[in-house]
Tab-separated table of C-alpha atoms and ligand atoms in Angstrom:
chain	number	residue	atom	x	y	z
A	1	MET	CA	0.228	0.240	-0.293
A	2	THR	CA	1.826	3.517	-0.951
A	3	THR	CA	1.299	6.604	1.142
A	4	ALA	CA	-1.429	7.957	-0.873
A	5	ASP	CA	-3.231	5.046	-0.744
A	6	VAL	CA	-2.912	5.350	3.139
A	7	LEU	CA	-4.085	8.852	2.936
A	8	SER	CA	-6.582	8.549	0.421
A	9	LEU	CA	-8.293	5.610	3.079
A	10	PRO	CA	-12.082	6.910	4.289
A	11	VAL	CA	-12.446	7.901	7.738
A	12	GLU	CA	-12.936	4.962	10.394
A	13	PRO	CA	-12.417	4.252	13.788
A	14	LEU	CA	-8.927	2.836	15.202
A	15	ARG	CA	-8.320	-1.053	14.479
A	16	ILE	CA	-7.716	-1.442	18.181
A	17	GLY	CA	-5.567	-5.585	18.279
A	18	GLY	CA	-5.656	-5.131	23.189
A	19	LEU	CA	-4.794	-2.732	25.852
A	20	VAL	CA	-2.454	-2.328	28.480
A	21	PRO	CA	-3.971	-0.953	31.695
A	22	MET	CA	-0.882	0.073	33.430
A	23	THR	CA	2.433	-0.149	32.737
A	24	THR	CA	5.972	2.134	34.077
A	25	ILE	CA	8.321	0.836	30.809
A	26	ASP	CA	6.276	2.218	27.233
A	27	PHE	CA	7.176	6.225	28.151
A	28	PRO	CA	9.304	6.910	30.057
A	29	ASP	CA	9.145	7.857	33.087
A	30	HIS	CA	4.850	7.972	33.497
A	31	LEU	CA	2.232	5.588	34.136
A	32	SER	CA	0.802	4.465	31.004
A	33	ALA	CA	-1.901	2.677	28.946
A	34	VAL	CA	-1.083	1.009	25.898
A	35	VAL	CA	-3.151	0.592	23.084
A	36	PHE	CA	-1.948	-1.789	20.016
A	37	THR	CA	-3.395	-1.053	17.092
A	38	ARG	CA	-3.950	-3.543	14.333
A	39	GLY	CA	-2.072	-3.550	10.502
A	40	CYS	CA	1.427	-3.298	9.794
A	41	ASN	CA	2.684	-3.123	6.266
A	42	LEU	CA	5.938	-4.320	7.612
A	43	ARG	CA	7.117	-8.214	7.771
A	44	CYS	CA	10.582	-7.800	10.218
A	45	GLN	CA	11.518	-11.573	10.164
A	46	TYR	CA	11.591	-10.974	14.218
A	47	CYS	CA	8.537	-9.511	14.490
A	48	TYR	CA	6.528	-11.552	18.287
A	49	ASN	CA	3.331	-9.719	17.124
A	50	THR	CA	2.432	-11.280	14.913
A	51	ASP	CA	-1.459	-11.474	15.358
A	52	LEU	CA	-1.441	-7.599	14.948
A	53	LEU	CA	-0.725	-7.361	11.858
A	54	GLN	CA	-3.483	-8.023	9.906
A	55	THR	CA	-6.417	-5.474	9.606
A	56	SER	CA	-9.195	-7.493	10.297
A	57	SER	CA	-10.631	-7.314	13.304
A	58	ARG	CA	-10.701	-10.154	15.501
A	59	VAL	CA	-13.462	-11.473	18.180
A	60	GLY	CA	-12.948	-10.008	21.810
A	61	ASP	CA	-11.186	-6.651	19.694
A	62	MET	CA	-12.047	-3.685	21.578
A	63	SER	CA	-13.782	-0.398	20.248
A	64	TRP	CA	-12.430	2.762	20.361
A	65	GLU	CA	-15.128	3.598	22.719
A	66	ASP	CA	-14.547	1.389	24.719
A	67	VAL	CA	-10.603	2.672	25.507
A	68	LEU	CA	-12.914	5.836	26.199
A	69	GLY	CA	-14.551	4.176	28.465
A	70	PHE	CA	-11.508	2.633	30.540
A	71	LEU	CA	-9.987	5.657	30.010
A	72	ASP	CA	-12.190	7.588	31.882
A	73	ARG	CA	-12.304	5.385	34.859
A	74	ARG	CA	-8.754	5.480	34.811
A	75	GLN	CA	-7.889	9.675	35.020
A	76	GLY	CA	-6.144	10.425	37.485
A	77	LEU	CA	-4.147	7.282	38.023
A	78	LEU	CA	-2.838	7.005	34.398
A	79	ASP	CA	0.377	10.202	33.372
A	80	SER	CA	-0.047	9.040	29.656
A	81	VAL	CA	-1.705	6.550	26.424
A	82	VAL	CA	0.495	5.581	24.025
A	83	PHE	CA	-1.047	4.541	20.504
A	84	SER	CA	1.192	1.398	19.582
A	85	GLY	CA	1.010	-1.297	16.857
A	86	GLY	CA	1.154	-2.584	14.310
A	87	GLU	CA	1.287	0.300	12.849
A	88	PRO	CA	0.311	3.202	14.451
A	89	LEU	CA	0.301	5.247	11.639
A	90	LEU	CA	-1.583	3.364	8.693
A	91	GLN	CA	-4.651	4.494	10.688
A	92	LYS	CA	-6.358	7.631	9.842
A	93	GLY	CA	-8.337	8.098	12.777
A	94	LEU	CA	-5.274	7.769	14.915
A	95	GLY	CA	-5.021	11.657	15.231
A	96	ALA	CA	-8.770	11.735	16.469
A	97	ALA	CA	-8.186	9.637	18.794
A	98	MET	CA	-4.791	11.560	20.443
A	99	ARG	CA	-7.047	14.323	20.486
A	100	ASP	CA	-9.519	12.463	22.173
A	101	VAL	CA	-6.533	11.166	24.921
A	102	ASN	CA	-4.997	14.677	25.493
A	103	GLY	CA	-9.051	15.656	25.689
A	104	MET	CA	-8.879	13.372	29.114
A	105	GLY	CA	-6.048	15.000	29.726
A	106	PHE	CA	-3.526	12.180	29.250
A	107	LYS	CA	-0.073	12.991	28.156
A	108	VAL	CA	0.425	11.166	24.464
A	109	GLY	CA	3.467	8.725	23.875
A	110	LEU	CA	3.753	6.584	20.654
A	111	HIS	CA	5.988	4.277	18.868
A	112	THR	CA	6.087	3.392	15.282
A	113	ALA	CA	8.242	2.646	12.715
A	114	GLY	CA	7.561	5.744	10.494
A	115	GLN	CA	6.004	4.549	7.940
A	116	VAL	CA	3.775	7.127	7.125
A	117	PRO	CA	5.793	10.482	7.762
A	118	GLU	CA	2.762	12.270	5.973
A	119	ARG	CA	0.776	11.398	9.009
A	120	LEU	CA	3.511	11.330	11.651
A	121	GLN	CA	3.399	15.338	10.598
A	122	GLU	CA	-0.260	15.626	10.836
A	123	ILE	CA	-0.532	14.470	15.031
A	124	LEU	CA	2.667	15.892	15.738
A	125	PRO	CA	0.583	19.150	18.241
A	126	HIS	CA	-0.237	15.607	19.601
A	127	LEU	CA	2.436	13.713	20.854
A	128	ASP	CA	4.485	14.621	24.130
A	129	TRP	CA	7.036	11.131	23.418
A	130	VAL	CA	8.035	9.449	20.147
A	131	GLY	CA	9.586	5.554	20.396
A	132	LEU	CA	10.631	5.309	16.702
A	133	ASP	CA	12.180	2.090	15.260
A	134	ILE	CA	14.889	2.517	13.181
A	135	LYS	CA	15.039	-0.819	11.203
A	136	GLY	CA	18.831	-0.208	9.882
A	137	LEU	CA	20.085	1.334	6.751
A	138	PRO	CA	17.022	2.389	4.019
A	139	ASP	CA	19.118	-0.695	2.134
A	140	ASP	CA	19.104	-2.857	4.800
A	141	TYR	CA	15.063	-2.715	5.322
A	142	PRO	CA	14.718	-5.392	2.341
A	143	ARG	CA	16.301	-7.737	4.016
A	144	ILE	CA	15.277	-7.194	7.360
A	145	THR	CA	11.720	-5.785	7.277
A	146	GLY	CA	10.591	-7.926	3.621
A	147	THR	CA	9.789	-3.829	2.073
A	148	SER	CA	11.273	-1.147	0.976
A	149	THR	CA	10.358	1.593	3.192
A	150	GLY	CA	13.428	2.572	4.837
A	151	ASP	CA	12.734	5.573	3.253
A	152	LYS	CA	9.275	6.651	5.279
A	153	GLY	CA	11.302	5.653	8.694
A	154	TRP	CA	14.192	7.840	8.295
A	155	GLN	CA	11.806	10.666	7.331
A	156	SER	CA	10.116	10.345	10.091
A	157	LEU	CA	13.040	10.655	12.326
A	158	ASN	CA	14.436	14.521	9.865
A	159	ILE	CA	10.495	15.285	11.321
A	160	LEU	CA	10.735	14.430	15.074
A	161	MET	CA	14.228	15.779	14.813
A	162	GLU	CA	13.004	18.965	13.202
A	163	ALA	CA	10.407	19.595	15.042
A	164	GLY	CA	12.351	18.985	18.791
A	165	ILE	CA	9.558	15.611	20.012
A	166	PRO	CA	11.315	14.210	23.099
A	167	HIS	CA	12.349	10.491	21.131
A	168	GLU	CA	14.555	7.195	21.308
A	169	VAL	CA	15.897	5.216	18.739
A	170	ARG	CA	15.554	1.414	18.952
A	171	THR	CA	16.394	-1.318	16.901
A	172	THR	CA	16.340	-4.695	16.650
A	173	VAL	CA	19.141	-6.340	15.993
A	174	HIS	CA	19.164	-10.525	15.169
A	175	TRP	CA	23.071	-10.664	14.442
A	176	GLY	CA	22.189	-12.581	11.764
A	177	LEU	CA	20.240	-9.950	9.481
A	178	THR	CA	22.099	-6.985	11.135
A	179	GLN	CA	25.712	-7.868	10.725
A	180	PRO	CA	28.582	-5.643	12.371
A	181	GLU	CA	30.076	-3.742	9.418
A	182	LYS	CA	25.727	-2.712	9.579
A	183	PHE	CA	24.974	-1.959	12.533
A	184	ASN	CA	28.113	-0.395	12.647
A	185	ALA	CA	27.067	2.065	9.452
A	186	LEU	CA	24.276	1.988	11.502
A	187	ALA	CA	25.199	3.474	14.733
A	188	ASP	CA	27.821	6.071	12.664
A	189	CYS	CA	24.518	7.638	10.835
A	190	LEU	CA	22.318	8.224	13.648
A	191	GLN	CA	25.158	9.830	15.303
A	192	LYS	CA	26.069	12.298	12.192
A	193	LYS	CA	21.779	13.248	11.844
A	194	GLY	CA	22.455	14.166	15.789
A	195	VAL	CA	20.582	11.080	17.519
A	196	GLN	CA	20.831	11.590	21.205
A	197	ASN	CA	19.144	8.335	22.677
A	198	PHE	CA	19.395	5.182	20.873
A	199	THR	CA	18.141	1.914	22.076
A	200	VAL	CA	19.706	-1.668	20.724
A	201	GLN	CA	16.803	-3.479	21.817
A	202	ARG	CA	18.068	-7.467	21.790
A	203	CYS	CA	15.909	-10.167	18.939
A	204	ARG	CA	13.414	-12.589	19.978
A	205	ILE	CA	13.030	-15.503	18.459
A	206	LYS	CA	10.249	-17.212	20.111
A	207	ASN	CA	6.964	-17.221	18.214
A	208	CYS	CA	8.169	-15.225	15.380
A	209	PHE	CA	7.250	-13.984	11.812
A	210	ASN	CA	9.935	-15.987	10.672
A	211	SER	CA	9.446	-19.044	12.175
A	212	GLU	CA	12.975	-20.682	10.520
A	213	LEU	CA	14.666	-17.557	11.812
A	214	GLN	CA	17.789	-18.930	14.206
A	215	GLU	CA	19.449	-17.632	17.649
A	216	SER	CA	21.303	-14.142	17.029
A	217	VAL	CA	24.440	-15.232	17.616
A	218	LEU	CA	27.715	-13.163	17.579
A	219	ASP	CA	30.712	-14.068	19.272
A	220	PRO	CA	30.160	-12.088	22.780
A	221	GLU	CA	33.400	-10.307	22.898
A	222	LEU	CA	33.008	-9.075	19.465
A	223	GLU	CA	29.272	-8.618	20.291
A	224	ALA	CA	30.739	-6.695	23.474
A	225	ASP	CA	32.857	-3.861	21.697
A	226	LEU	CA	30.046	-2.974	18.743
A	227	LEU	CA	28.170	-2.326	20.855
A	228	LYS	CA	30.978	-0.214	23.580
A	229	ARG	CA	31.561	1.251	20.855
A	230	ALA	CA	28.264	2.693	19.486
A	231	SER	CA	27.349	3.878	23.248
A	232	GLY	CA	30.266	6.398	23.176
A	233	LYS	CA	28.239	7.725	20.235
A	234	PHE	CA	25.619	8.776	22.251
A	235	GLU	CA	24.304	11.361	25.282
A	236	ARG	CA	21.952	7.814	26.160
A	237	PHE	CA	23.032	4.549	24.919
A	238	ALA	CA	20.712	1.540	26.201
A	239	ILE	CA	20.359	-2.330	25.224
A	240	ARG	CA	17.161	-4.318	26.329
B	1	LIG	S1	8.848	-5.812	14.354
B	1	LIG	FE1	7.853	-4.843	11.938
B	1	LIG	S2	5.897	-5.937	11.752
B	1	LIG	FE2	6.323	-5.930	13.088
B	1	LIG	S3	4.490	-4.856	14.264
B	1	LIG	FE3	6.889	-4.297	14.529
B	1	LIG	S4	6.831	-3.323	12.091
B	1	LIG	FE4	5.488	-4.229	12.302
């Protein structure tokens, strides 16, 4: 689906595949609820949210009205609502849902792979924090995600940086998909762009999209050296 196709979709309610009522880890220093939207245009080999990849709803899915009812009962108890997925930017109703959340007094967080930069631009006024998944350099996307949409993710990074929205760039690393030299090149590129907050997420292969994906193994010394070198390039660096 092209960006033009996505933006021209008729207005539609959010398609929601799940809700986590309370978490401390999805928006730094905030007590949040997480809304998981359905649908993703990527097929990351290591994706473990596979039940959210398809857009069509399933029995038991919540409506946006259900979520609003839940949030109404949590006013004063939660700080923020994080939209995650899937790829939340695919949803035309995202801005309206975020407006609802702002109106209830909650801050708004977003987890995204930046796949619809135009929609990200549109919803900037609602955003308090973003966790942006950068899968690799644009040339790495076909191997890792099965798509050629790397430019979209990097465009979204530019938008966030220009807008000054607090954010964290995260990259999930499977050493079979992101070779050491590719990882170094990615860290260099993020540093040159001025990214200050970079997190490396270790790949979990249990129940992932590519059931044949093997454990992500690398010589421990080489891995430690790669991560140490990367850590020196950013003001804040974390491994998860
Ligand atoms: S890991 Fe990749 S395929 Fe899975 S939801 Fe996230 S962006 Fe989509």
